[in-house]
mmCIF file of C-alpha atoms in Angstrom:
data_model
loop_
_atom_site.group_PDB
_atom_site.id
_atom_site.type_symbol
_atom_site.label_atom_id
_atom_site.label_comp_id
_atom_site.label_asym_id
_atom_site.label_seq_id
_atom_site.Cartn_x
_atom_site.Cartn_y
_atom_site.Cartn_z
ATOM 1 C CA MET D 185 47.926 -38.859 14.193
ATOM 2 C CA LYS D 186 44.507 -37.646 15.543
ATOM 3 C CA LYS D 187 44.780 -34.677 13.185
ATOM 4 C CA ALA D 188 45.478 -37.029 10.200
ATOM 5 C CA ILE D 189 42.444 -39.128 10.923
ATOM 6 C CA ALA D 190 40.212 -35.862 11.401
ATOM 7 C CA LEU D 191 41.544 -34.554 8.151
ATOM 8 C CA CYS D 192 40.781 -37.746 6.247
ATOM 9 C CA THR D 193 37.362 -38.105 7.886
ATOM 10 C CA SER D 194 36.678 -34.538 6.742
ATOM 11 C CA ALA D 195 37.888 -35.268 3.282
ATOM 12 C CA VAL D 196 35.739 -38.299 2.946
ATOM 13 C CA LEU D 197 32.777 -36.298 4.148
ATOM 14 C CA CYS D 198 33.168 -33.623 1.618
ATOM 15 C CA LEU D 199 33.632 -36.094 -1.169
ATOM 16 C CA SER D 200 30.592 -37.927 -0.296
ATOM 17 C CA LEU D 201 28.499 -34.652 -0.203
ATOM 18 C CA LEU D 202 29.801 -33.702 -3.631
ATOM 19 C CA ALA D 203 29.111 -37.264 -5.049
ATOM 20 C CA SER D 204 25.527 -37.012 -3.747
ATOM 21 C CA CYS D 205 25.092 -33.633 -5.241
ATOM 22 C CA GLY D 206 26.189 -35.037 -8.527
ATOM 23 C CA ASN D 207 23.932 -37.846 -8.457
ATOM 24 C CA SER D 208 20.924 -35.840 -7.476
ATOM 25 C CA ASN D 209 21.558 -33.562 -10.503
ATOM 26 C CA ALA D 210 21.960 -36.445 -12.799
ATOM 27 C CA ASN D 211 18.762 -38.016 -11.468
ATOM 28 C CA GLN D 212 16.790 -34.815 -11.828
ATOM 29 C CA SER D 213 17.906 -34.475 -15.615
ATOM 30 C CA ASP D 214 16.961 -38.023 -16.381
ATOM 31 C CA ALA D 215 13.714 -38.202 -14.756
ATOM 32 C CA PRO D 216 10.649 -36.704 -16.409
ATOM 33 C CA SER D 217 9.946 -33.311 -15.133
ATOM 34 C CA ALA D 218 6.928 -33.134 -12.763
ATOM 35 C CA PRO D 219 5.023 -29.823 -12.106
ATOM 36 C CA PRO D 220 6.340 -27.865 -9.278
ATOM 37 C CA ALA D 221 4.704 -28.634 -5.904
ATOM 38 C CA GLN D 222 2.320 -25.764 -4.923
ATOM 39 C CA SER D 223 3.531 -23.996 -1.755
ATOM 40 C CA GLU D 224 1.325 -24.298 1.326
ATOM 41 C CA ASN D 225 1.266 -20.531 1.581
ATOM 42 C CA VAL D 226 -0.074 -19.820 -1.820
ATOM 43 C CA GLN D 227 -3.912 -19.469 -1.742
ATOM 44 C CA SER D 228 -5.608 -18.632 -5.061
ATOM 45 C CA SER D 229 -8.442 -16.985 -3.358
ATOM 46 C CA SER D 230 -6.221 -14.348 -1.802
ATOM 47 C CA ALA D 231 -5.080 -13.048 -5.182
ATOM 48 C CA PRO D 232 -7.053 -10.142 -6.465
ATOM 49 C CA GLU D 233 -9.782 -10.803 -9.110
ATOM 50 C CA ALA D 234 -8.790 -9.835 -12.756
ATOM 51 C CA SER D 235 -11.438 -7.430 -12.672
ATOM 52 C CA ALA D 236 -10.586 -5.822 -9.470
ATOM 53 C CA PRO D 237 -9.275 -2.177 -9.831
ATOM 54 C CA ASP D 238 -5.619 -1.748 -9.450
ATOM 55 C CA LEU D 239 -5.309 1.191 -7.007
ATOM 56 C CA ALA D 240 -1.695 1.631 -7.520
ATOM 57 C CA ALA D 241 -2.207 2.077 -11.355
ATOM 58 C CA PHE D 242 -5.323 4.289 -10.675
ATOM 59 C CA GLY D 243 -3.244 6.504 -8.167
ATOM 60 C CA GLN D 244 -0.397 7.089 -10.747
ATOM 61 C CA ASP D 245 -2.942 7.949 -13.403
ATOM 62 C CA VAL D 246 -4.638 10.476 -11.079
ATOM 63 C CA LEU D 247 -1.388 11.918 -10.123
ATOM 64 C CA LYS D 248 -0.312 12.495 -13.780
ATOM 65 C CA ASN D 249 -3.783 13.600 -14.921
ATOM 66 C CA HIS D 250 -4.410 16.112 -12.345
ATOM 67 C CA ASN D 251 -0.887 17.740 -11.915
ATOM 68 C CA MET D 252 -0.564 16.221 -8.418
ATOM 69 C CA ALA D 253 2.865 14.472 -9.034
ATOM 70 C CA ASP D 254 4.767 17.544 -8.278
ATOM 71 C CA TYR D 255 3.834 17.929 -4.605
ATOM 72 C CA LEU D 256 2.353 14.681 -3.466
ATOM 73 C CA GLU D 257 4.592 11.757 -2.464
ATOM 74 C CA ARG D 258 3.575 8.017 -2.127
ATOM 75 C CA LEU D 259 3.983 6.852 1.312
ATOM 76 C CA ASP D 260 5.126 3.227 1.732
ATOM 77 C CA PRO D 261 3.670 1.605 4.960
ATOM 78 C CA LYS D 262 6.733 -0.510 5.078
ATOM 79 C CA ASP D 263 9.170 2.483 5.150
ATOM 80 C CA GLU D 264 9.599 2.664 8.917
ATOM 81 C CA GLU D 265 11.532 5.924 8.503
ATOM 82 C CA LEU D 266 8.899 8.028 6.720
ATOM 83 C CA GLY D 267 5.910 6.444 5.225
ATOM 84 C CA ALA D 268 4.837 4.210 8.358
ATOM 85 C CA ILE D 269 5.289 7.202 10.800
ATOM 86 C CA MET D 270 3.238 9.766 8.605
ATOM 87 C CA LEU D 271 0.514 7.140 8.019
ATOM 88 C CA GLU D 272 0.286 6.589 11.841
ATOM 89 C CA ASN D 273 0.276 10.289 12.610
ATOM 90 C CA TYR D 274 -2.533 11.096 10.150
ATOM 91 C CA TYR D 275 -4.346 7.826 9.999
ATOM 92 C CA PRO D 276 -3.783 6.014 13.390
ATOM 93 C CA GLY D 277 -4.198 2.190 12.849
ATOM 94 C CA LEU D 278 -4.419 2.112 9.159
ATOM 95 C CA LYS D 279 -0.811 0.853 8.437
ATOM 96 C CA ASP D 280 -1.483 -1.977 10.755
ATOM 97 C CA MET D 281 -4.664 -3.205 9.099
ATOM 98 C CA ASP D 282 -4.548 -6.258 6.840
ATOM 99 C CA LEU D 283 -5.750 -4.533 3.665
ATOM 100 C CA GLU D 284 -5.760 -5.929 0.002
ATOM 101 C CA GLN D 285 -4.522 -2.639 -1.385
ATOM 102 C CA LEU D 286 -3.317 0.677 0.160
ATOM 103 C CA GLU D 287 -2.139 3.691 -1.704
ATOM 104 C CA ALA D 288 -1.451 6.841 0.060
ATOM 105 C CA TYR D 289 -0.013 10.108 -1.339
ATOM 106 C CA MET D 290 0.524 13.057 0.856
ATOM 107 C CA ALA D 291 2.144 16.489 0.529
ATOM 108 C CA MET D 292 5.408 16.796 2.322
ATOM 109 C CA VAL D 293 4.464 20.474 2.995
ATOM 110 C CA SER D 294 1.193 20.668 4.766
ATOM 111 C CA PHE D 295 0.402 24.036 3.450
ATOM 112 C CA SER D 296 -0.474 22.569 -0.155
ATOM 113 C CA GLY D 297 -3.556 20.974 1.400
ATOM 114 C CA GLY D 298 -3.500 18.136 -1.158
ATOM 115 C CA GLU D 299 -3.976 14.439 -0.189
ATOM 116 C CA PHE D 300 -5.109 11.348 -1.886
ATOM 117 C CA VAL D 301 -5.554 7.847 -0.148
ATOM 118 C CA LEU D 302 -6.993 4.775 -1.517
ATOM 119 C CA ALA D 303 -7.763 1.454 0.199
ATOM 120 C CA GLN D 304 -9.326 -1.863 -0.518
ATOM 121 C CA ALA D 305 -10.359 -3.647 2.633
ATOM 122 C CA LYS D 306 -10.965 -7.565 2.861
ATOM 123 C CA SER D 307 -14.208 -7.264 4.627
ATOM 124 C CA ALA D 308 -17.167 -4.761 4.874
ATOM 125 C CA GLU D 309 -16.179 -4.474 8.629
ATOM 126 C CA ASP D 310 -12.683 -3.412 7.827
ATOM 127 C CA ALA D 311 -13.920 -0.968 5.068
ATOM 128 C CA ALA D 312 -16.101 0.740 7.822
ATOM 129 C CA LYS D 313 -12.952 1.067 9.915
ATOM 130 C CA VAL D 314 -11.034 2.564 7.049
ATOM 131 C CA LYS D 315 -13.904 5.003 6.288
ATOM 132 C CA GLU D 316 -14.034 6.123 9.873
ATOM 133 C CA MET D 317 -10.166 6.859 9.831
ATOM 134 C CA PHE D 318 -10.629 8.840 6.655
ATOM 135 C CA GLN D 319 -13.411 10.786 8.114
ATOM 136 C CA ALA D 320 -11.409 11.610 11.097
ATOM 137 C CA ARG D 321 -8.767 12.880 8.838
ATOM 138 C CA ILE D 322 -11.125 15.141 7.154
ATOM 139 C CA ASP D 323 -12.699 16.333 10.427
ATOM 140 C CA SER D 324 -9.295 17.339 11.777
ATOM 141 C CA LYS D 325 -8.258 19.137 8.709
ATOM 142 C CA THR D 326 -11.484 21.034 8.255
ATOM 143 C CA THR D 327 -11.411 22.750 11.592
ATOM 144 C CA GLU D 328 -9.270 25.753 12.559
ATOM 145 C CA GLY D 329 -6.579 24.954 15.300
ATOM 146 C CA VAL D 330 -2.966 23.929 15.925
ATOM 147 C CA GLY D 331 -1.180 23.030 12.688
ATOM 148 C CA ASN D 332 -3.990 23.991 10.196
ATOM 149 C CA TYR D 333 -3.616 27.122 8.106
ATOM 150 C CA PRO D 334 -6.525 29.000 7.420
ATOM 151 C CA GLU D 335 -6.079 28.415 3.609
ATOM 152 C CA GLU D 336 -5.609 24.729 4.173
ATOM 153 C CA VAL D 337 -8.799 24.572 6.360
ATOM 154 C CA GLU D 338 -10.637 26.280 3.443
ATOM 155 C CA MET D 339 -9.264 23.928 0.898
ATOM 156 C CA TRP D 340 -10.349 20.759 2.958
ATOM 157 C CA GLN D 341 -13.661 22.180 3.280
ATOM 158 C CA ARG D 342 -14.085 22.949 -0.152
ATOM 159 C CA SER D 343 -12.357 19.979 -1.834
ATOM 160 C CA ALA D 344 -12.375 16.922 0.668
ATOM 161 C CA ASN D 345 -14.209 13.977 -0.610
ATOM 162 C CA LEU D 346 -14.718 10.608 0.831
ATOM 163 C CA VAL D 347 -16.040 7.976 -1.501
ATOM 164 C CA GLU D 348 -16.983 4.230 -0.829
ATOM 165 C CA GLN D 349 -17.482 1.545 -3.455
ATOM 166 C CA GLY D 350 -18.049 -1.649 -1.442
ATOM 167 C CA ASN D 351 -14.767 -2.490 0.167
ATOM 168 C CA TYR D 352 -12.974 0.286 -1.820
ATOM 169 C CA ILE D 353 -12.587 3.807 -0.145
ATOM 170 C CA MET D 354 -11.030 6.848 -1.294
ATOM 171 C CA LEU D 355 -10.179 10.114 0.339
ATOM 172 C CA ILE D 356 -9.269 12.764 -2.005
ATOM 173 C CA CYS D 357 -8.513 16.507 -1.093
ATOM 174 C CA HIS D 358 -7.646 18.428 -4.389
ATOM 175 C CA ASP D 359 -9.026 21.063 -6.559
ATOM 176 C CA ASP D 360 -10.166 18.520 -9.074
ATOM 177 C CA ALA D 361 -11.769 16.307 -6.518
ATOM 178 C CA GLU D 362 -15.062 16.286 -8.189
ATOM 179 C CA ALA D 363 -13.415 14.760 -11.402
ATOM 180 C CA ILE D 364 -11.380 12.352 -9.460
ATOM 181 C CA VAL D 365 -14.392 11.119 -7.655
ATOM 182 C CA GLY D 366 -16.052 10.475 -11.134
ATOM 183 C CA GLU D 367 -12.925 8.452 -12.217
ATOM 184 C CA PHE D 368 -13.013 6.466 -9.129
ATOM 185 C CA ASN D 369 -16.615 5.735 -9.467
ATOM 186 C CA ALA D 370 -16.089 4.711 -13.127
ATOM 187 C CA LEU D 371 -13.665 1.886 -12.068
ATOM 188 C CA PHE D 372 -16.789 0.283 -10.716
ATOM 189 C CA ALA D 373 -19.316 0.884 -13.632
#
């Protein structure tokens, strides 16, 4: 008897849920549509300005136009298996910063010597921190020592550039670095 009452009660609850869902949908279709409520998490000021340079697009253009796509790989800071680890090894603290944009392209074989990292910081203070990290990377690669091949050191000494445009910072190490610096600066002209 108790089982039968429980079963009936369950059936009544299920039917009432279905009925309320049906009424809800009917009421929604009859009512004039209102604009969707804006989420509390959406902040229009956090969206990049229309004129703000898109570092991902710029990075892809540079890879294609300067024959870097064959040996540089994009590192995703959210990829805990590779990207985050490599970023932490080469740029300690960078992956944990709250940046507007971060694009990092590194060679999977260190001997190639090429590297390309772009960041847009949210403040001048954060931009200074990023610049300091980028300079530390250049300093570590331009001195001979453990893990640095002589040819690689020479390339970094000859081709590494650190460029800052407001809160935008770029580190480039490539034979076409001078041209790439010009293209980066043109984004802000």
